[in-house]
C-alpha positions as YAML, in Angstrom:
chain: A
units: angstrom
residues:
- id: 1
  name: MET
  ca: [66.53, 185.64, 61.44]
- id: 2
  name: ASP
  ca: [68.65, 187.97, 59.33]
- id: 3
  name: ASP
  ca: [67.04, 189.89, 56.47]
- id: 4
  name: ILE
  ca: [68.60, 188.01, 53.54]
- id: 5
  name: TYR
  ca: [67.82, 184.58, 55.06]
- id: 6
  name: ARG
  ca: [64.25, 185.65, 55.88]
- id: 7
  name: THR
  ca: [63.69, 187.05, 52.39]
- id: 8
  name: SER
  ca: [65.14, 183.90, 50.87]
- id: 9
  name: MET
  ca: [62.76, 181.76, 52.94]
- id: 10
  name: LEU
  ca: [59.82, 183.94, 51.95]
- id: 11
  name: LEU
  ca: [60.91, 183.65, 48.32]
- id: 12
  name: ASP
  ca: [61.02, 179.85, 48.61]
- id: 13
  name: PHE
  ca: [57.52, 179.73, 50.05]
- id: 14
  name: TYR
  ca: [55.76, 182.47, 48.10]
- id: 15
  name: GLY
  ca: [58.04, 183.30, 45.17]
- id: 16
  name: GLN
  ca: [55.76, 181.80, 42.54]
- id: 17
  name: LEU
  ca: [53.09, 184.32, 43.57]
- id: 18
  name: LEU
  ca: [55.30, 187.24, 42.51]
- id: 19
  name: THR
  ca: [55.57, 188.48, 38.95]
- id: 20
  name: GLU
  ca: [58.23, 186.71, 36.89]
- id: 21
  name: ARG
  ca: [60.34, 189.87, 36.88]
- id: 22
  name: GLN
  ca: [60.08, 190.39, 40.65]
- id: 23
  name: TYR
  ca: [60.96, 186.76, 41.27]
- id: 24
  name: GLU
  ca: [63.93, 186.88, 38.91]
- id: 25
  name: ILE
  ca: [65.33, 190.07, 40.45]
- id: 26
  name: LEU
  ca: [64.83, 188.98, 44.06]
- id: 27
  name: ASP
  ca: [66.28, 185.54, 43.32]
- id: 28
  name: LEU
  ca: [69.41, 187.11, 41.85]
- id: 29
  name: HIS
  ca: [69.68, 189.51, 44.78]
- id: 30
  name: CYS
  ca: [69.04, 187.08, 47.66]
- id: 31
  name: ASN
  ca: [69.96, 183.62, 46.44]
- id: 32
  name: ASN
  ca: [72.78, 184.51, 44.06]
- id: 33
  name: ASP
  ca: [74.15, 187.47, 46.01]
- id: 34
  name: TYR
  ca: [74.10, 189.88, 43.07]
- id: 35
  name: SER
  ca: [74.33, 193.58, 43.83]
- id: 36
  name: LEU
  ca: [71.65, 195.92, 42.52]
- id: 37
  name: GLY
  ca: [74.14, 197.24, 39.97]
- id: 38
  name: GLU
  ca: [75.01, 193.75, 38.74]
- id: 39
  name: ILE
  ca: [71.33, 192.88, 38.34]
- id: 40
  name: ALA
  ca: [70.69, 196.15, 36.49]
- id: 41
  name: GLN
  ca: [73.55, 195.44, 34.11]
- id: 42
  name: GLN
  ca: [72.49, 191.83, 33.51]
- id: 43
  name: LEU
  ca: [68.83, 192.68, 32.90]
- id: 44
  name: ASN
  ca: [69.59, 195.92, 31.07]
- id: 45
  name: ILE
  ca: [67.48, 198.09, 33.38]
- id: 46
  name: SER
  ca: [68.33, 200.95, 35.72]
- id: 47
  name: ARG
  ca: [69.63, 200.38, 39.22]
- id: 48
  name: GLN
  ca: [66.61, 202.34, 40.47]
- id: 49
  name: GLY
  ca: [64.34, 199.92, 38.60]
- id: 50
  name: VAL
  ca: [66.02, 197.00, 40.33]
- id: 51
  name: PHE
  ca: [65.71, 198.74, 43.71]
- id: 52
  name: ASP
  ca: [61.99, 199.41, 43.14]
- id: 53
  name: ASN
  ca: [61.35, 195.81, 42.11]
- id: 54
  name: VAL
  ca: [63.21, 194.46, 45.14]
- id: 55
  name: LYS
  ca: [61.24, 196.75, 47.44]
- id: 56
  name: ARG
  ca: [57.88, 195.84, 45.86]
- id: 57
  name: ALA
  ca: [58.68, 192.12, 45.91]
- id: 58
  name: LYS
  ca: [59.73, 192.20, 49.58]
- id: 59
  name: THR
  ca: [56.56, 194.11, 50.46]
- id: 60
  name: ALA
  ca: [54.46, 191.52, 48.61]
- id: 61
  name: LEU
  ca: [56.26, 188.63, 50.34]
- id: 62
  name: ASP
  ca: [55.84, 190.25, 53.76]
- id: 63
  name: GLY
  ca: [52.14, 190.73, 53.06]
- id: 64
  name: LEU
  ca: [51.73, 187.08, 52.11]
- id: 65
  name: GLU
  ca: [53.56, 185.96, 55.24]
- id: 66
  name: ASP
  ca: [51.40, 188.25, 57.39]
- id: 67
  name: LYS
  ca: [48.27, 186.66, 55.93]
- id: 68
  name: LEU
  ca: [49.36, 183.03, 55.64]
- id: 69
  name: GLY
  ca: [52.20, 182.62, 58.16]
- id: 70
  name: LEU
  ca: [53.73, 179.61, 56.43]
- id: 71
  name: VAL
  ca: [57.37, 180.53, 57.14]
- id: 72
  name: LYS
  ca: [56.60, 181.17, 60.81]
- id: 73
  name: LYS
  ca: [54.76, 177.86, 61.10]
- id: 74
  name: PHE
  ca: [57.61, 176.08, 59.30]
- id: 75
  name: ALA
  ca: [60.20, 177.53, 61.72]
- id: 76
  name: GLU
  ca: [58.06, 176.58, 64.72]
- id: 77
  name: GLN
  ca: [57.66, 173.00, 63.47]
- id: 78
  name: LYS
  ca: [61.39, 172.68, 62.88]
- id: 79
  name: LYS
  ca: [62.08, 173.93, 66.40]
- id: 80
  name: GLU
  ca: [59.57, 171.44, 67.84]
- id: 81
  name: ALA
  ca: [61.20, 168.59, 65.90]
- id: 82
  name: GLU
  ca: [64.61, 169.62, 67.27]
- id: 83
  name: GLU
  ca: [63.18, 169.65, 70.81]
- id: 84
  name: ILE
  ca: [61.67, 166.18, 70.32]
- id: 85
  name: LEU
  ca: [65.07, 164.95, 69.16]
- id: 86
  name: LEU
  ca: [66.67, 166.39, 72.31]
- id: 87
  name: CYS
  ca: [64.07, 164.64, 74.47]
- id: 88
  name: LEU
  ca: [64.70, 161.36, 72.67]
- id: 89
  name: GLY
  ca: [68.40, 161.80, 73.38]
- id: 90
  name: LYS
  ca: [67.64, 161.71, 77.11]
- id: 91
  name: ILE
  ca: [66.07, 158.26, 76.92]
- id: 92
  name: ASP
  ca: [68.31, 155.40, 78.00]
- id: 93
  name: LYS
  ca: [68.10, 153.07, 75.02]
- id: 94
  name: GLU
  ca: [69.80, 150.31, 76.97]
- id: 95
  name: VAL
  ca: [66.62, 149.69, 78.99]
- id: 96
  name: LEU
  ca: [64.58, 149.13, 75.82]
- id: 97
  name: ASP
  ca: [64.10, 145.67, 74.38]
- id: 98
  name: GLN
  ca: [65.30, 145.03, 70.84]
- id: 99
  name: GLN
  ca: [61.95, 145.69, 69.15]
- id: 100
  name: ASN
  ca: [61.40, 148.98, 70.99]
- id: 101
  name: ARG
  ca: [64.99, 150.02, 70.29]
- id: 102
  name: ARG
  ca: [64.37, 149.55, 66.55]
- id: 103
  name: ILE
  ca: [61.18, 151.62, 66.81]
- id: 104
  name: PHE
  ca: [63.08, 154.27, 68.77]
- id: 105
  name: ASP
  ca: [65.85, 154.38, 66.17]
- id: 106
  name: THR
  ca: [63.29, 154.66, 63.35]
- id: 107
  name: ILE
  ca: [61.56, 157.58, 65.08]
- id: 108
  name: GLU
  ca: [64.90, 159.28, 65.72]
- id: 109
  name: ASP
  ca: [65.96, 158.82, 62.08]
- id: 110
  name: LYS
  ca: [62.68, 160.19, 60.73]
- id: 111
  name: ILE
  ca: [62.90, 163.28, 62.94]
- id: 112
  name: LYS
  ca: [66.46, 163.87, 61.72]
- id: 113
  name: VAL
  ca: [65.21, 163.70, 58.12]
- id: 114
  name: ILE
  ca: [62.48, 166.24, 58.91]
- id: 115
  name: ILE
  ca: [65.05, 168.60, 60.44]
- id: 116
  name: SER
  ca: [67.59, 168.20, 57.64]
- id: 117
  name: ASN
  ca: [64.94, 168.87, 54.98]
- id: 118
  name: SER
  ca: [64.05, 172.13, 56.70]
...
């Protein structure tokens, strides 16, 4: 997982636990692709101030993930759902009766929703 994507995921899971300022700065940096200079100019603070806030926020997010592990668990569950979908794809639906085929299709659709919402 690349650094920006990982930080963005951590921000989605734990962002509300940061200070408002840290959240705002990290959101601009990761989710809106602002440079440190652009953030500094927009918020009327120094580039060093932005850098320090980004560093502190990332450290806080990493600490929360180390303790709670929600992003890791989320990624593992998504991977498991994708593997279930692959296994379902190996089943010959033609041998199923109509009722079981509908159940199969419902299960497949629900797993696809889980994956797409991840």
